[in-house]
């Protein structure tokens, strides 16, 4: 921890700005979202800080307009010991640059290093947390990778999205999916950012795992709706993930072996001004299986992901980050199969970013970004022409989205408690899709490919304004131009927080959002066959209008947070495939789409124990989500599959002993909305196979409720001088046979030599114990 | 308006659905992990029963049959015998004329009257009453398409097969499909097995000429050969049905199924399709 104070000469001036970077003591990594509070003279219980600020994603903060006097400066964040220092008039700065810019303004740089702490029950932290304005918490939650890693998980694989699914307002489509269905929106309506770069399909294993390796993550922030203007391009929510920058002091590493994958991450200094972080993860089931199954009889499946980040410091005010992500899933049939297929999909991203502190109150970030998502499918069917001759029919399809983005943002701390954020973002999108068919070994070919280029320009500005001690607002807007169709759209955004009495705040927000990129999904399949498609003159941008009203309170000295939020969101120009769509072949694809509208509304309750040996939350959501498409379901309104009337999650982590931690989650959700057979009919009596099923209206039936209990025990130990953690997970402790799907099938009766149509339920995951190992070096 | 011949063939072979479904149901998807843990069980659950009249009716020059049946609950046996409802009253209406369809108990079918050429270009309504339930469908019998010529088009390279095409004049918003005999002696029609071709056309009802693919020619047909070609023309509703008739899947990884797009309303499901037929003998150009 480094302590600093005011320059005595500067102190005589009328206005002061304190600014700097907050980093972690051991690693030197920046601390995101740390609270910087300046109390006049000293901390008095019940009296709020005179001035305050929060570090941005680069650890930068700035506090303006400090009047002459003594101050106690407190910098805190959950997971760290608080930095507290009495700043006295007579104190001279210790390690800071102090300069005079004008007659009226003194700039004082205070760089702070916070120490890690396991237990955060310190009174100062509590006070500072309590002082954090409620407007920062509207519809948003921040999670640390440590918390994520300690949660129970299937196969011991820590997964960011699986933990986010436990929050109120966030649903999962099924047990197999890590997709986030937030406040009635589908996963494509979420803006998923990895170090500011859009990741289009952030999943592995057919959607089972998210693409993000927990060992490489620094911070995860979820904003569930009514987004501030700084975020755009999606209707529903933001998942903003920051990667580690790299330890500035020494090379460190971490690794894990779960039942699903093994991964390793390392970070450290390159020199005194540069750090690195590299991580990799791979599914290893295929390698294990190869020991037992002949290679040509074994289907192929594996996934991997790689993260890399370099962080170079140029002086005190400039930094350059270079980061990249590469992930891929590969699936194929055994080589011995006559009819075989290959499937592959993956993301690649690269980002170079320059951040610059132009003035103490003015921070600039400029990035050049590349992101690519592609999906490919190739099926081959071999037919016998005669006893010795075969021919092959092949069908292959592909889709791709590739973006190149240049963006620049500024953060400006203005007088009178205004904090302005503004930025411009220019993205060039290239969408490609195609299909190739070959019949009888190239005798007949069918090739159809299409590419669409689109230019997307957006500008935003928002002002976080502390109008009074009780009233804060965030007012802003976002303006878009999308050249495919020449769409111009404006999005007003506003949030207001009013503290009725200390620690009791009501909040409200309203946001309009547009989405120019549509993930068009098949309703009937579970593969990542979905296609990203841009708005065109025939496909208008999707639009949502969301209003949120809430109440927040903290109690027991800030250890507990309780919030209620109610929301209503209307959506229009949502895109789905027509019922009679010709998948993939139907290029141009937009002819296969139909548009409709949606609505989502509900109320969320969240009780969160934030600090101490025992942490966790209880979340409950009562919600409705509907869709109405004139060309689907005969124009009748239907529930999407992920509509859940009731959704409950109870989760906690508890340190039993110094080296033993326990965590558990229990979830309950109303059953999936599902389409089931509601009768049989014979449609073509001349054909023996002419019996068909008549189905209900779309998703008109409910599967049985979903509930399960997961527990995890983490034992800290040292193996060969390596700090390790042995993790025992039990998934679905009471072996609830939750339905993944139901369907009709035939059951054969040997006694009567007849078969009967029966209804079957598929359960994916009964009770599954697993062990995992994590280690640090 | 031109169509690529292989569009039909690929659609026929795959329907652009089958590969994905075969991948999913082959037990390989979602990896060994899921396969090892997943379990299926027969469950005792009461699914809803939607009692409907089922209509399968085509009326045209060479055919005029309606199969009328009913849905039965899931878990009971459905057969053409047990689900047929021969006690239904089935009528067809054209303008002010009402025709009561006769019954053929041996084949469990209802029989349409002989086609009246005045029906062509006009709407027909089929009405079914059974056990207090009423189903109906109104559909247009398009004007018959006119065959202008039949000709061979060479393949893209010398070793490629050639393609037999026809130019026909069609009404707007119709489905056409062909049947042919390449020998001098005409063969029996192939029924509805061939892939229809949908012509959107202009909605003004003006007839247009279109080029339609008939078949790949493996040297069976030469210029000067004679061919008997039948062109069947139905309303666009048949095309809507054809495009999604195979979506009727209900499997573990397909999240339920969807019903085909029928044109029978009320207490019924199914199709009522009037078809105009034009048969001509032509010399291949």
mmCIF file of N, CA and C in Angstrom, chain B residues 140-218:
data_model
loop_
_atom_site.group_PDB
_atom_site.id
_atom_site.type_symbol
_atom_site.label_atom_id
_atom_site.label_comp_id
_atom_site.label_asym_id
_atom_site.label_seq_id
_atom_site.Cartn_x
_atom_site.Cartn_y
_atom_site.Cartn_z
ATOM 1 N N UNK B 140 -58.629 -23.136 -54.619
ATOM 2 C CA UNK B 140 -58.818 -22.809 -56.030
ATOM 3 C C UNK B 140 -58.367 -23.982 -56.911
ATOM 4 N N UNK B 141 -59.136 -24.229 -57.923
ATOM 5 C CA UNK B 141 -58.644 -25.140 -58.966
ATOM 6 C C UNK B 141 -58.080 -24.242 -60.068
ATOM 7 N N UNK B 142 -56.758 -24.205 -60.201
ATOM 8 C CA UNK B 142 -56.166 -23.283 -61.177
ATOM 9 C C UNK B 142 -56.527 -23.684 -62.598
ATOM 10 N N UNK B 143 -56.339 -22.742 -63.486
ATOM 11 C CA UNK B 143 -56.480 -23.074 -64.900
ATOM 12 C C UNK B 143 -55.346 -24.035 -65.271
ATOM 13 N N UNK B 144 -55.607 -24.973 -66.160
ATOM 14 C CA UNK B 144 -54.522 -25.910 -66.509
ATOM 15 C C UNK B 144 -53.371 -25.184 -67.203
ATOM 16 N N UNK B 145 -52.185 -25.637 -66.933
ATOM 17 C CA UNK B 145 -51.006 -25.057 -67.586
ATOM 18 C C UNK B 145 -50.936 -25.538 -69.015
ATOM 19 N N UNK B 146 -50.364 -24.707 -69.870
ATOM 20 C CA UNK B 146 -50.252 -25.079 -71.281
ATOM 21 C C UNK B 146 -48.794 -25.401 -71.591
ATOM 22 N N UNK B 147 -48.590 -26.532 -72.222
ATOM 23 C CA UNK B 147 -47.218 -26.934 -72.539
ATOM 24 C C UNK B 147 -46.855 -26.346 -73.909
ATOM 25 N N UNK B 148 -45.821 -25.537 -73.942
ATOM 26 C CA UNK B 148 -45.433 -24.867 -75.188
ATOM 27 C C UNK B 148 -44.408 -25.691 -75.969
ATOM 28 N N UNK B 149 -43.412 -26.211 -75.273
ATOM 29 C CA UNK B 149 -42.409 -27.027 -75.951
ATOM 30 C C UNK B 149 -41.600 -27.827 -74.940
ATOM 31 N N UNK B 150 -40.949 -28.860 -75.433
ATOM 32 C CA UNK B 150 -40.044 -29.680 -74.617
ATOM 33 C C UNK B 150 -38.720 -29.726 -75.352
ATOM 34 N N UNK B 151 -37.638 -29.538 -74.615
ATOM 35 C CA UNK B 151 -36.348 -29.485 -75.304
ATOM 36 C C UNK B 151 -35.223 -29.954 -74.385
ATOM 37 N N UNK B 152 -34.103 -30.288 -75.007
ATOM 38 C CA UNK B 152 -32.927 -30.742 -74.268
ATOM 39 C C UNK B 152 -31.952 -29.584 -74.079
ATOM 40 N N UNK B 153 -31.369 -29.546 -72.909
ATOM 41 C CA UNK B 153 -30.359 -28.522 -72.631
ATOM 42 C C UNK B 153 -29.075 -29.265 -72.258
ATOM 43 N N UNK B 154 -27.968 -28.968 -72.936
ATOM 44 C CA UNK B 154 -26.735 -29.710 -72.629
ATOM 45 C C UNK B 154 -26.211 -29.374 -71.227
ATOM 46 N N UNK B 155 -25.419 -30.299 -70.688
ATOM 47 C CA UNK B 155 -24.783 -30.057 -69.395
ATOM 48 C C UNK B 155 -23.646 -29.063 -69.515
ATOM 49 N N UNK B 156 -23.012 -28.767 -68.364
ATOM 50 C CA UNK B 156 -21.985 -27.729 -68.357
ATOM 51 C C UNK B 156 -20.682 -28.206 -68.993
ATOM 52 N N UNK B 157 -20.424 -29.489 -68.992
ATOM 53 C CA UNK B 157 -19.227 -29.974 -69.647
ATOM 54 C C UNK B 157 -19.599 -31.157 -70.540
ATOM 55 N N UNK B 158 -18.708 -31.520 -71.461
ATOM 56 C CA UNK B 158 -19.061 -32.542 -72.462
ATOM 57 C C UNK B 158 -19.454 -33.880 -71.850
ATOM 58 N N UNK B 159 -18.943 -34.171 -70.650
ATOM 59 C CA UNK B 159 -19.222 -35.473 -70.056
ATOM 60 C C UNK B 159 -20.474 -35.445 -69.175
ATOM 61 N N UNK B 160 -21.040 -34.273 -69.027
ATOM 62 C CA UNK B 160 -22.190 -34.125 -68.153
ATOM 63 C C UNK B 160 -23.439 -34.655 -68.857
ATOM 64 N N UNK B 161 -24.439 -34.995 -68.072
ATOM 65 C CA UNK B 161 -25.706 -35.396 -68.655
ATOM 66 C C UNK B 161 -26.399 -34.159 -69.217
ATOM 67 N N UNK B 162 -27.369 -34.378 -70.075
ATOM 68 C CA UNK B 162 -28.183 -33.252 -70.528
ATOM 69 C C UNK B 162 -29.467 -33.234 -69.700
ATOM 70 N N UNK B 163 -30.187 -32.160 -69.832
ATOM 71 C CA UNK B 163 -31.381 -31.991 -69.009
ATOM 72 C C UNK B 163 -32.583 -31.747 -69.916
ATOM 73 N N UNK B 164 -33.672 -32.367 -69.550
ATOM 74 C CA UNK B 164 -34.900 -32.176 -70.305
ATOM 75 C C UNK B 164 -35.730 -31.083 -69.636
ATOM 76 N N UNK B 165 -36.065 -30.092 -70.413
ATOM 77 C CA UNK B 165 -36.841 -28.970 -69.911
ATOM 78 C C UNK B 165 -38.122 -28.813 -70.706
ATOM 79 N N UNK B 166 -39.052 -28.125 -70.104
ATOM 80 C CA UNK B 166 -40.268 -27.758 -70.836
ATOM 81 C C UNK B 166 -40.549 -26.286 -70.605
ATOM 82 N N UNK B 167 -41.141 -25.669 -71.574
ATOM 83 C CA UNK B 167 -41.654 -24.310 -71.369
ATOM 84 C C UNK B 167 -43.166 -24.432 -71.282
ATOM 85 N N UNK B 168 -43.682 -23.950 -70.190
ATOM 86 C CA UNK B 168 -45.128 -24.036 -70.002
ATOM 87 C C UNK B 168 -45.677 -22.669 -69.615
ATOM 88 N N UNK B 169 -46.934 -22.525 -69.864
ATOM 89 C CA UNK B 169 -47.590 -21.266 -69.522
ATOM 90 C C UNK B 169 -48.467 -21.549 -68.303
ATOM 91 N N UNK B 170 -48.203 -20.806 -67.217
ATOM 92 C CA UNK B 170 -48.893 -21.131 -65.963
ATOM 93 C C UNK B 170 -49.592 -19.899 -65.413
ATOM 94 N N UNK B 171 -50.555 -20.192 -64.571
ATOM 95 C CA UNK B 171 -51.268 -19.162 -63.830
ATOM 96 C C UNK B 171 -50.363 -18.681 -62.688
ATOM 97 N N UNK B 172 -50.717 -17.556 -62.084
ATOM 98 C CA UNK B 172 -49.918 -17.062 -60.954
ATOM 99 C C UNK B 172 -50.245 -17.846 -59.690
ATOM 100 N N UNK B 173 -49.221 -17.968 -58.830
ATOM 101 C CA UNK B 173 -49.423 -18.557 -57.505
ATOM 102 C C UNK B 173 -49.811 -20.023 -57.555
ATOM 103 N N UNK B 174 -49.169 -20.772 -58.412
ATOM 104 C CA UNK B 174 -49.526 -22.182 -58.529
ATOM 105 C C UNK B 174 -48.314 -23.076 -58.325
ATOM 106 N N UNK B 175 -48.625 -24.322 -58.057
ATOM 107 C CA UNK B 175 -47.616 -25.374 -58.001
ATOM 108 C C UNK B 175 -47.806 -26.223 -59.243
ATOM 109 N N UNK B 176 -46.715 -26.509 -59.929
ATOM 110 C CA UNK B 176 -46.834 -27.418 -61.072
ATOM 111 C C UNK B 176 -45.834 -28.553 -60.907
ATOM 112 N N UNK B 177 -46.206 -29.685 -61.353
ATOM 113 C CA UNK B 177 -45.275 -30.801 -61.416
ATOM 114 C C UNK B 177 -45.623 -31.620 -62.647
ATOM 115 N N UNK B 178 -44.698 -32.416 -63.021
ATOM 116 C CA UNK B 178 -44.857 -33.085 -64.315
ATOM 117 C C UNK B 178 -44.805 -34.589 -64.163
ATOM 118 N N UNK B 179 -45.320 -35.223 -65.117
ATOM 119 C CA UNK B 179 -45.153 -36.665 -65.247
ATOM 120 C C UNK B 179 -44.942 -36.911 -66.730
ATOM 121 N N UNK B 180 -44.180 -37.930 -67.072
ATOM 122 C CA UNK B 180 -43.850 -38.071 -68.479
ATOM 123 C C UNK B 180 -43.689 -39.536 -68.859
ATOM 124 N N UNK B 181 -43.786 -39.751 -70.106
ATOM 125 C CA UNK B 181 -43.417 -41.047 -70.661
ATOM 126 C C UNK B 181 -42.480 -40.772 -71.827
ATOM 127 N N UNK B 182 -41.307 -41.332 -71.766
ATOM 128 C CA UNK B 182 -40.345 -41.015 -72.815
ATOM 129 C C UNK B 182 -40.465 -41.982 -73.990
ATOM 130 N N UNK B 183 -41.253 -43.043 -73.825
ATOM 131 C CA UNK B 183 -41.460 -43.976 -74.931
ATOM 132 C C UNK B 183 -42.777 -43.651 -75.607
ATOM 133 N N UNK B 184 -42.912 -44.265 -76.702
ATOM 134 C CA UNK B 184 -44.095 -43.937 -77.483
ATOM 135 C C UNK B 184 -45.381 -44.398 -76.797
ATOM 136 N N UNK B 185 -45.259 -45.488 -76.045
ATOM 137 C CA UNK B 185 -46.435 -45.931 -75.310
ATOM 138 C C UNK B 185 -46.498 -45.224 -73.960
ATOM 139 N N UNK B 186 -47.555 -44.496 -73.708
ATOM 140 C CA UNK B 186 -47.617 -43.803 -72.423
ATOM 141 C C UNK B 186 -47.680 -44.779 -71.254
ATOM 142 N N UNK B 187 -47.043 -44.354 -70.180
ATOM 143 C CA UNK B 187 -47.061 -45.177 -68.963
ATOM 144 C C UNK B 187 -48.058 -44.600 -67.980
ATOM 145 N N UNK B 188 -48.281 -45.367 -66.982
ATOM 146 C CA UNK B 188 -49.217 -44.904 -65.951
ATOM 147 C C UNK B 188 -48.621 -43.707 -65.222
ATOM 148 N N UNK B 189 -49.450 -42.805 -64.792
ATOM 149 C CA UNK B 189 -48.938 -41.640 -64.053
ATOM 150 C C UNK B 189 -48.198 -42.071 -62.796
ATOM 151 N N UNK B 190 -47.268 -41.251 -62.408
ATOM 152 C CA UNK B 190 -46.459 -41.557 -61.222
ATOM 153 C C UNK B 190 -47.061 -40.979 -59.956
ATOM 154 N N UNK B 191 -48.224 -40.397 -60.081
ATOM 155 C CA UNK B 191 -48.851 -39.869 -58.869
ATOM 156 C C UNK B 191 -48.164 -38.616 -58.400
ATOM 157 N N UNK B 192 -48.074 -38.504 -57.081
ATOM 158 C CA UNK B 192 -47.572 -37.260 -56.497
ATOM 159 C C UNK B 192 -46.130 -37.372 -56.040
ATOM 160 N N UNK B 193 -45.458 -38.365 -56.560
ATOM 161 C CA UNK B 193 -44.093 -38.584 -56.067
ATOM 162 C C UNK B 193 -43.098 -37.557 -56.564
ATOM 163 N N UNK B 194 -43.405 -36.895 -57.661
ATOM 164 C CA UNK B 194 -42.414 -35.995 -58.216
ATOM 165 C C UNK B 194 -42.385 -34.676 -57.468
ATOM 166 N N UNK B 195 -41.227 -34.021 -57.583
ATOM 167 C CA UNK B 195 -41.055 -32.774 -56.856
ATOM 168 C C UNK B 195 -41.780 -31.647 -57.584
ATOM 169 N N UNK B 196 -42.722 -31.021 -56.948
ATOM 170 C CA UNK B 196 -43.434 -29.939 -57.608
ATOM 171 C C UNK B 196 -42.563 -28.690 -57.704
ATOM 172 N N UNK B 197 -42.923 -27.873 -58.603
ATOM 173 C CA UNK B 197 -42.239 -26.609 -58.775
ATOM 174 C C UNK B 197 -43.244 -25.503 -58.523
ATOM 175 N N UNK B 198 -42.842 -24.577 -57.672
ATOM 176 C CA UNK B 198 -43.761 -23.510 -57.289
ATOM 177 C C UNK B 198 -43.459 -22.259 -58.095
ATOM 178 N N UNK B 199 -44.492 -21.699 -58.677
ATOM 179 C CA UNK B 199 -44.329 -20.456 -59.416
ATOM 180 C C UNK B 199 -45.121 -19.353 -58.722
ATOM 181 N N UNK B 200 -44.385 -18.398 -58.184
ATOM 182 C CA UNK B 200 -45.055 -17.317 -57.465
ATOM 183 C C UNK B 200 -45.823 -16.437 -58.445
ATOM 184 N N UNK B 201 -45.092 -15.987 -59.486
ATOM 185 C CA UNK B 201 -45.726 -15.210 -60.536
ATOM 186 C C UNK B 201 -46.291 -13.882 -60.078
ATOM 187 N N UNK B 202 -46.955 -13.238 -60.989
ATOM 188 C CA UNK B 202 -47.597 -11.973 -60.664
ATOM 189 C C UNK B 202 -48.990 -12.262 -60.119
ATOM 190 N N UNK B 203 -49.399 -11.467 -59.182
ATOM 191 C CA UNK B 203 -50.700 -11.741 -58.570
ATOM 192 C C UNK B 203 -51.870 -11.256 -59.424
ATOM 193 N N UNK B 204 -51.581 -10.821 -60.659
ATOM 194 C CA UNK B 204 -52.664 -10.270 -61.469
ATOM 195 C C UNK B 204 -53.421 -11.339 -62.245
ATOM 196 N N UNK B 205 -53.010 -12.588 -62.072
ATOM 197 C CA UNK B 205 -53.734 -13.654 -62.738
ATOM 198 C C UNK B 205 -53.353 -13.849 -64.193
ATOM 199 N N UNK B 206 -52.421 -13.041 -64.682
ATOM 200 C CA UNK B 206 -51.997 -13.189 -66.076
ATOM 201 C C UNK B 206 -51.103 -14.418 -66.172
ATOM 202 N N UNK B 207 -51.321 -15.222 -67.182
ATOM 203 C CA UNK B 207 -50.509 -16.425 -67.318
ATOM 204 C C UNK B 207 -49.113 -16.069 -67.821
ATOM 205 N N UNK B 208 -48.134 -16.760 -67.303
ATOM 206 C CA UNK B 208 -46.738 -16.505 -67.667
ATOM 207 C C UNK B 208 -46.104 -17.778 -68.207
ATOM 208 N N UNK B 209 -45.085 -17.564 -68.999
ATOM 209 C CA UNK B 209 -44.307 -18.717 -69.466
ATOM 210 C C UNK B 209 -43.175 -18.970 -68.484
ATOM 211 N N UNK B 210 -43.001 -20.198 -68.124
ATOM 212 C CA UNK B 210 -41.857 -20.540 -67.277
ATOM 213 C C UNK B 210 -41.126 -21.731 -67.860
ATOM 214 N N UNK B 211 -39.869 -21.817 -67.504
ATOM 215 C CA UNK B 211 -39.054 -22.951 -67.927
ATOM 216 C C UNK B 211 -38.987 -23.910 -66.750
ATOM 217 N N UNK B 212 -39.307 -25.146 -66.977
ATOM 218 C CA UNK B 212 -39.366 -26.091 -65.858
ATOM 219 C C UNK B 212 -38.514 -27.318 -66.160
ATOM 220 N N UNK B 213 -37.764 -27.705 -65.173
ATOM 221 C CA UNK B 213 -36.897 -28.879 -65.289
ATOM 222 C C UNK B 213 -37.751 -30.136 -65.182
ATOM 223 N N UNK B 214 -37.466 -31.085 -66.025
ATOM 224 C CA UNK B 214 -38.235 -32.329 -65.982
ATOM 225 C C UNK B 214 -37.386 -33.478 -65.469
ATOM 226 N N UNK B 215 -36.230 -33.637 -66.048
ATOM 227 C CA UNK B 215 -35.395 -34.755 -65.596
ATOM 228 C C UNK B 215 -33.974 -34.603 -66.149
ATOM 229 N N UNK B 216 -33.052 -35.350 -65.535
ATOM 230 C CA UNK B 216 -31.715 -35.494 -66.103
ATOM 231 C C UNK B 216 -31.790 -36.578 -67.158
ATOM 232 N N UNK B 217 -31.173 -36.330 -68.286
ATOM 233 C CA UNK B 217 -31.320 -37.244 -69.422
ATOM 234 C C UNK B 217 -30.024 -38.026 -69.645
ATOM 235 N N UNK B 218 -30.091 -39.334 -69.443
ATOM 236 C CA UNK B 218 -28.929 -40.199 -69.641
ATOM 237 C C UNK B 218 -29.002 -40.845 -71.037
#
